[in-house]
mmCIF file with all atom_site columns, C-alpha atoms in Angstrom:
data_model
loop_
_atom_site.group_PDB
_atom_site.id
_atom_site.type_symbol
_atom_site.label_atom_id
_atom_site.label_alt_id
_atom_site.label_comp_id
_atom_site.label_asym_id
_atom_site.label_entity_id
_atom_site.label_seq_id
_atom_site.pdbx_PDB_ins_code
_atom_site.Cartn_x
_atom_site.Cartn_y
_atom_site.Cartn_z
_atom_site.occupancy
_atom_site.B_iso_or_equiv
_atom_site.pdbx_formal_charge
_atom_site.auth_seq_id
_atom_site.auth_comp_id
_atom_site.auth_asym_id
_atom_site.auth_atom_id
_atom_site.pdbx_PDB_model_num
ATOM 1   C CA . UNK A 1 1   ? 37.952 4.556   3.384   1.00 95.00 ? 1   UNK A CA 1
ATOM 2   C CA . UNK A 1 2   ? 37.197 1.094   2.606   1.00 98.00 ? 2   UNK A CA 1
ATOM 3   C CA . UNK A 1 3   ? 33.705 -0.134  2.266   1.00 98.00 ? 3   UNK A CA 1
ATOM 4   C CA . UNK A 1 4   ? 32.971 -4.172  2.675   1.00 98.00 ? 4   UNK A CA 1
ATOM 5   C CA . UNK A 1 5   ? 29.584 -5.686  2.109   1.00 98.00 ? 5   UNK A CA 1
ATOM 6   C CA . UNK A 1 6   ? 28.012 -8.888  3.218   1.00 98.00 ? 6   UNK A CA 1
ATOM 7   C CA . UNK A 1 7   ? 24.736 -10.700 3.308   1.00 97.00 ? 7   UNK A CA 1
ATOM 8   C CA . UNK A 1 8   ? 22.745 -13.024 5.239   1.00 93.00 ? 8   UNK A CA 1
ATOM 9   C CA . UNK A 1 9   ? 19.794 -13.863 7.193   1.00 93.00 ? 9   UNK A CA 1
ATOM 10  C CA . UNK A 1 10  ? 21.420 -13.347 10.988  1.00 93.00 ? 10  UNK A CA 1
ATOM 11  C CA . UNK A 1 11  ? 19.325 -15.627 12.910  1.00 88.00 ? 11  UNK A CA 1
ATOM 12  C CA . UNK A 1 12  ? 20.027 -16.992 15.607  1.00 84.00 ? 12  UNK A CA 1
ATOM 13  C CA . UNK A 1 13  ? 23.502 -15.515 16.535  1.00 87.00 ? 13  UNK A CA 1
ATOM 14  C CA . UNK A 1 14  ? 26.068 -17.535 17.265  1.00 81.00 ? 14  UNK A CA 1
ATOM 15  C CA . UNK A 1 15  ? 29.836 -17.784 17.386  1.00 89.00 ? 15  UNK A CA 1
ATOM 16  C CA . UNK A 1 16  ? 30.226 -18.486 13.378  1.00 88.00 ? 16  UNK A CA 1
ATOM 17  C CA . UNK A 1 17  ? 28.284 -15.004 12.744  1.00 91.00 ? 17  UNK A CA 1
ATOM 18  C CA . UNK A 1 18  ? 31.067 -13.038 14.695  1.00 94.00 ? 18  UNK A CA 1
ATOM 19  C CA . UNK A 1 19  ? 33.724 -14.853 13.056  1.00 94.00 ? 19  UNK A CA 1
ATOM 20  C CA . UNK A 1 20  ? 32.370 -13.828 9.375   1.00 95.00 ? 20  UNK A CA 1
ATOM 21  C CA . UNK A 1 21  ? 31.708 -10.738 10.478  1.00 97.00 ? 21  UNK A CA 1
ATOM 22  C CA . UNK A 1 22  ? 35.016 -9.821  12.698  1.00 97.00 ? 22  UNK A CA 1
ATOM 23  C CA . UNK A 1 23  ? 37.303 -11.429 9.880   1.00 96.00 ? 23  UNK A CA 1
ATOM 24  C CA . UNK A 1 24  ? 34.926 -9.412  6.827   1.00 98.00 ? 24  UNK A CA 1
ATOM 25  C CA . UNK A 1 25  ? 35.559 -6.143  9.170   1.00 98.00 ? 25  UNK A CA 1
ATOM 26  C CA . UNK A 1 26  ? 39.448 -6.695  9.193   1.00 98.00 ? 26  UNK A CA 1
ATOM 27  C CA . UNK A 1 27  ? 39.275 -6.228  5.047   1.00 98.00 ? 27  UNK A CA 1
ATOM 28  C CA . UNK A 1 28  ? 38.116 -2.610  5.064   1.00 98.00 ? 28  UNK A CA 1
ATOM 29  C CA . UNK A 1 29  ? 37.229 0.694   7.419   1.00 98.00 ? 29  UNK A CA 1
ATOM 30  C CA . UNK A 1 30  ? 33.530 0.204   6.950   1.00 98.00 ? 30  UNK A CA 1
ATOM 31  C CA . UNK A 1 31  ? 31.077 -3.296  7.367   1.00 98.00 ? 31  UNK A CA 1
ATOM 32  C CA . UNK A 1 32  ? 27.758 -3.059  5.755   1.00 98.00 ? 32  UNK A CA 1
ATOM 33  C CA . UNK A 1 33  ? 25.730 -6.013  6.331   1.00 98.00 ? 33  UNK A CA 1
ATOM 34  C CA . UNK A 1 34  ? 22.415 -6.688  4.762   1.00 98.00 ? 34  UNK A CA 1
ATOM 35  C CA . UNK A 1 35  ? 20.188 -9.126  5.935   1.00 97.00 ? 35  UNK A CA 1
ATOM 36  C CA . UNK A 1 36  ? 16.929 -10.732 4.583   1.00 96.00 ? 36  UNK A CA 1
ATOM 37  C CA . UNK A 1 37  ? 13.609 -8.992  5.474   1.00 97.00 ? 37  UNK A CA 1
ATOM 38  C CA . UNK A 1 38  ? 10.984 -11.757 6.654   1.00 97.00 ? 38  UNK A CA 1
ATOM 39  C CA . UNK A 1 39  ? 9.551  -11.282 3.369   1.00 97.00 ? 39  UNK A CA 1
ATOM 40  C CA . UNK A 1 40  ? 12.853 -11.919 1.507   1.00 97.00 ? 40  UNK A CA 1
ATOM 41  C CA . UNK A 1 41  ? 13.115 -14.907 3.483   1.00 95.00 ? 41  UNK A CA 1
ATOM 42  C CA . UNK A 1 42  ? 9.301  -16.270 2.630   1.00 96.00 ? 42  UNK A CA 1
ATOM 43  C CA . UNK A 1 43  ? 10.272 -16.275 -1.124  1.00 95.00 ? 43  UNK A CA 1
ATOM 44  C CA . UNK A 1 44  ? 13.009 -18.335 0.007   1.00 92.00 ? 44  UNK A CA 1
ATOM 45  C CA . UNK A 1 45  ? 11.400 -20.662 1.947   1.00 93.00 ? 45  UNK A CA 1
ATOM 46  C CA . UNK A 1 46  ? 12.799 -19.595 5.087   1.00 90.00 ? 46  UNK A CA 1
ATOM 47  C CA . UNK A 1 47  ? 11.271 -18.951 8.306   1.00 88.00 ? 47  UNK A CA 1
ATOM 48  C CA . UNK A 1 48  ? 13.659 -17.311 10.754  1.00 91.00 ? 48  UNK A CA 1
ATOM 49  C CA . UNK A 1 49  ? 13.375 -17.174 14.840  1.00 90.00 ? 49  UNK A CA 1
ATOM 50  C CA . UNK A 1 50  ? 13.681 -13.310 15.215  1.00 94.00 ? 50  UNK A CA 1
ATOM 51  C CA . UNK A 1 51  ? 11.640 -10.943 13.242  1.00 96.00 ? 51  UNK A CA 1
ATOM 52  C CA . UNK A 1 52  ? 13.723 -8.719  10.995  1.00 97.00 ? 52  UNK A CA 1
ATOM 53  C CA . UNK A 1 53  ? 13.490 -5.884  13.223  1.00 97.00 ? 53  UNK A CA 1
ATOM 54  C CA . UNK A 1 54  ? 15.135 -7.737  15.785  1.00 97.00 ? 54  UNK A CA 1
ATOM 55  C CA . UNK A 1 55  ? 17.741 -9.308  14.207  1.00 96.00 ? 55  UNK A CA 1
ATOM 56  C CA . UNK A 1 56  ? 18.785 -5.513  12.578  1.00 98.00 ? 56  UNK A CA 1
ATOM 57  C CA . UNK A 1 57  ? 19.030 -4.299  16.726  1.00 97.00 ? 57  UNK A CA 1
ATOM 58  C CA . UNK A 1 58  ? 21.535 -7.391  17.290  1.00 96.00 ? 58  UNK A CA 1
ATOM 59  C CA . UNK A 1 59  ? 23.450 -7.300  14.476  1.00 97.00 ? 59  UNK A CA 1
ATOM 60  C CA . UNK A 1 60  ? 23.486 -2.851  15.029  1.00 98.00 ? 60  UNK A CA 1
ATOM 61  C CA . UNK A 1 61  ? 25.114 -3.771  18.584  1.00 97.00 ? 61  UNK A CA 1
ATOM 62  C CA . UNK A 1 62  ? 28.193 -5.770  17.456  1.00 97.00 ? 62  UNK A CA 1
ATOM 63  C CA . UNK A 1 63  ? 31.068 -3.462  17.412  1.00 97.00 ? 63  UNK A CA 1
ATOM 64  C CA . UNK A 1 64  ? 32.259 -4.880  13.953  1.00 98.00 ? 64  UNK A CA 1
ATOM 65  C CA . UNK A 1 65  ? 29.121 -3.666  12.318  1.00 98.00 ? 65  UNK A CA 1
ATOM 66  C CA . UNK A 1 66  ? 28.865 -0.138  11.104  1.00 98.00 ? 66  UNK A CA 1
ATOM 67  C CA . UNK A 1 67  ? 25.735 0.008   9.042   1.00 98.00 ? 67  UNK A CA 1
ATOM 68  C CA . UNK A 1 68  ? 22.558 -2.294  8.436   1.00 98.00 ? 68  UNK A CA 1
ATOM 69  C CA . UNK A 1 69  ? 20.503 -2.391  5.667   1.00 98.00 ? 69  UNK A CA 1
ATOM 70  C CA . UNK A 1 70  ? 17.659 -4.445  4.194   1.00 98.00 ? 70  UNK A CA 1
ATOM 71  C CA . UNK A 1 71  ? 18.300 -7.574  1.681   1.00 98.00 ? 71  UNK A CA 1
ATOM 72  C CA . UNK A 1 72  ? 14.935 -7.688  -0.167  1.00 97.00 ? 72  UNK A CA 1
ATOM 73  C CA . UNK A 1 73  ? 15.674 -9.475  -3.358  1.00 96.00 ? 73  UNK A CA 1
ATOM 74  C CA . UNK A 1 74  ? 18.295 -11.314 -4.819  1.00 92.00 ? 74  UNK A CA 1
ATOM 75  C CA . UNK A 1 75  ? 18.722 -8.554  -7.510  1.00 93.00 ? 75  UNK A CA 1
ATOM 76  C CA . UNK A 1 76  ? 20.008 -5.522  -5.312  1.00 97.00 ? 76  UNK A CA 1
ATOM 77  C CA . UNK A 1 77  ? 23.131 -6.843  -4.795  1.00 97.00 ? 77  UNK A CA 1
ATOM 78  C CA . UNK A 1 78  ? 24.375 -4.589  -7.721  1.00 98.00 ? 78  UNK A CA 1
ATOM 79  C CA . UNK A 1 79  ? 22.448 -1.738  -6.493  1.00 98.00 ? 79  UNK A CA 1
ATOM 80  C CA . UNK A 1 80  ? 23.618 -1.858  -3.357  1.00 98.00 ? 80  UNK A CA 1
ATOM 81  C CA . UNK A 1 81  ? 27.710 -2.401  -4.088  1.00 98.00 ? 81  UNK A CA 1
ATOM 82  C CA . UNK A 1 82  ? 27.027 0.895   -6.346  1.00 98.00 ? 82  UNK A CA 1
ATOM 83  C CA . UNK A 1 83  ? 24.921 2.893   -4.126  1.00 98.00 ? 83  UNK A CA 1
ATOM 84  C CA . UNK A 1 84  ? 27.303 2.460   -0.629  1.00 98.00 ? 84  UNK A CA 1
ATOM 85  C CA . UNK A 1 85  ? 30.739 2.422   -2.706  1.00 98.00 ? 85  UNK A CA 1
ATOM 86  C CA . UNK A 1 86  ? 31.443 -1.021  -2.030  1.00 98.00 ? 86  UNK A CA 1
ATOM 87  C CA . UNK A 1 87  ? 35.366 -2.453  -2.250  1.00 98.00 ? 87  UNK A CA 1
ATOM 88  C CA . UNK A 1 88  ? 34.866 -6.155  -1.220  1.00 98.00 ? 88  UNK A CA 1
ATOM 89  C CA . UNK A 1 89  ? 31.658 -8.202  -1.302  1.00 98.00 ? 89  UNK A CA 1
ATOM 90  C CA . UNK A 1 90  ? 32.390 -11.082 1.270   1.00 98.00 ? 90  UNK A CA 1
ATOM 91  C CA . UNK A 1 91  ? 30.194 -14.279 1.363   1.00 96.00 ? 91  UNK A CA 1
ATOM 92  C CA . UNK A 1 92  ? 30.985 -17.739 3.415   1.00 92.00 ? 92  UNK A CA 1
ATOM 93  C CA . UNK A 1 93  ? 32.700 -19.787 1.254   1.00 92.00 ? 93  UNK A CA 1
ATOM 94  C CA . UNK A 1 94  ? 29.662 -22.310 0.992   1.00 91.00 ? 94  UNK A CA 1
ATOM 95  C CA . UNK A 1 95  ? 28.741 -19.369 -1.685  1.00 94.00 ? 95  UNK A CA 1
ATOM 96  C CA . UNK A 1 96  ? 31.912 -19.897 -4.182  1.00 96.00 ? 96  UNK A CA 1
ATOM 97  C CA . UNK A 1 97  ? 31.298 -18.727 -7.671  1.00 97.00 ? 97  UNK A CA 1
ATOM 98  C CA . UNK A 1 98  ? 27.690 -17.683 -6.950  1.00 96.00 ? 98  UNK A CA 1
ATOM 99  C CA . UNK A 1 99  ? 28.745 -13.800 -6.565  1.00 97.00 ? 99  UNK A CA 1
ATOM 100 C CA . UNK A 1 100 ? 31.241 -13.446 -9.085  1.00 98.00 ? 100 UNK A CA 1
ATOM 101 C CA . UNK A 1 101 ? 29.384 -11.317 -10.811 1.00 97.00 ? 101 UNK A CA 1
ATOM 102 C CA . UNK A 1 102 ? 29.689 -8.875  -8.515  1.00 98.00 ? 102 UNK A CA 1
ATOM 103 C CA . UNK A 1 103 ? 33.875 -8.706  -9.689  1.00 98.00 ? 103 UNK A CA 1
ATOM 104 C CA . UNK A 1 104 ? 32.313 -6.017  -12.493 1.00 97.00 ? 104 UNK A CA 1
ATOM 105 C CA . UNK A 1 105 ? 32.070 -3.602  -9.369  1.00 98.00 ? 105 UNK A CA 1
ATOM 106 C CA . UNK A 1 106 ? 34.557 -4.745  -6.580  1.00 98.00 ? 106 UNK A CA 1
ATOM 107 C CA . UNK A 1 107 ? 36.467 -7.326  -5.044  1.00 98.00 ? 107 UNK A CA 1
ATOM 108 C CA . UNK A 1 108 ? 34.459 -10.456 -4.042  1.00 98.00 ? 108 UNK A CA 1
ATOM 109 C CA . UNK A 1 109 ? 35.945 -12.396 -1.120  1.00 98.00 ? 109 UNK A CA 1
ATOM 110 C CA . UNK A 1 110 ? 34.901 -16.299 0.067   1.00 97.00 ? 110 UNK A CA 1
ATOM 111 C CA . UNK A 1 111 ? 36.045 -16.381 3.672   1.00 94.00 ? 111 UNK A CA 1
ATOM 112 C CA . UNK A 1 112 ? 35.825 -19.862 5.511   1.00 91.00 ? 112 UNK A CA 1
ATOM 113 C CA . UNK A 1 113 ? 33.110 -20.778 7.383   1.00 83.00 ? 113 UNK A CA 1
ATOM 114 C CA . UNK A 1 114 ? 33.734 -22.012 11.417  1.00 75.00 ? 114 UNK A CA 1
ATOM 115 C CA . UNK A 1 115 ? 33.428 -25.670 11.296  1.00 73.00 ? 115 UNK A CA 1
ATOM 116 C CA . UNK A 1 116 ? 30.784 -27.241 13.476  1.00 66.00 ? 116 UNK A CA 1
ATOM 117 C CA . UNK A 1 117 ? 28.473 -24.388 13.459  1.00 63.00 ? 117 UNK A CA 1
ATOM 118 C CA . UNK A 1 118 ? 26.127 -23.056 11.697  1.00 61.00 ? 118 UNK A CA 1
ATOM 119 C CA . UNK A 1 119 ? 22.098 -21.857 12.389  1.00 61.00 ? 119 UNK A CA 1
ATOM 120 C CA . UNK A 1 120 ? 20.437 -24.914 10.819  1.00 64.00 ? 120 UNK A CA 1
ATOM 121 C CA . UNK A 1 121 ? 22.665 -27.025 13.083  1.00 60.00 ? 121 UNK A CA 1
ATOM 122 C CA . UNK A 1 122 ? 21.364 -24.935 16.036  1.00 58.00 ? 122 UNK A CA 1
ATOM 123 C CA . UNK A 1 123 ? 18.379 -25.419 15.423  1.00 55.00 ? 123 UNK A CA 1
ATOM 124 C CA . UNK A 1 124 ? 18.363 -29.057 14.418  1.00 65.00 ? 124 UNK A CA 1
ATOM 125 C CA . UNK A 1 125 ? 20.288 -29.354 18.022  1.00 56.00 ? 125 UNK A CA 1
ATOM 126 C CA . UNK A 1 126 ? 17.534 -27.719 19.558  1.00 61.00 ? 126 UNK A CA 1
ATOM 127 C CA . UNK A 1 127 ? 14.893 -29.279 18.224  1.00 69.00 ? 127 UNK A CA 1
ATOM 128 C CA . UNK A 1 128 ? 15.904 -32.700 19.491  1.00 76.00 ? 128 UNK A CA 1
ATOM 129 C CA . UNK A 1 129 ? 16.097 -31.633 23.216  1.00 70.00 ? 129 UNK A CA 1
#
């Protein structure tokens, strides 16, 4: 069985989201994604819509996802490739380079992003109606 892993905060689901996560599915058997607790994302100096509990119930009903699990720190990422048996680490491409670290432990994989979409541009699109 093949494990992949990705990461992300998750808000606002839209059509990009399913595309990462339907194409990072394809690479293996099994799709772990993490995604930022609310206080993950307040060290980052992000604020998202949906509380974390909320996003983990949408992201639990997409058929591509198998397993969700809690991105509290930046440092895990090891942990967590170890601790699940992790094959490929996938990341949107805007995040070249920045996991290669991860190649120690498994395959890291940059998939495209879908053009014209994105949750910042949501909510910048929002915000002006």
């Amino acid at each position: 069985m093949k494990t992949v892993l990705t990461y992300g905060t998750f808000d606002l689901l839209h059509v990009g989201h399913i595309n990462l996560l339907r194409r990072a599915k394809a690479l293996g058997d099994k799709l772990i994604v993490a995604i930022s607790t609310d206080e993950f994302n307040a060290i980052k100096h992000k604020q998202a819509y949906y509380p974390f509990e909320q996003r983990k119930a949408i992201l639990e009903a997409i058929r591509y996802v198998d397993l969700v699990i809690p991105e509290e720190s930046w440092e895990q990422k090891v942990h967590d490739v170890q601790q699940y048996n992790v094959d490929t680490f996938v990341m949107g491409h805007d995040w070249e380079g920045e996991f290669d670290f991860l190649k120690d432990y498994c395959e890291v994989i940059y998939l495209p992003r879908t053009e014209g979409i994105s949750t910042t541009k949501v909510k910048s699109d929002l915000s002006e109606h």
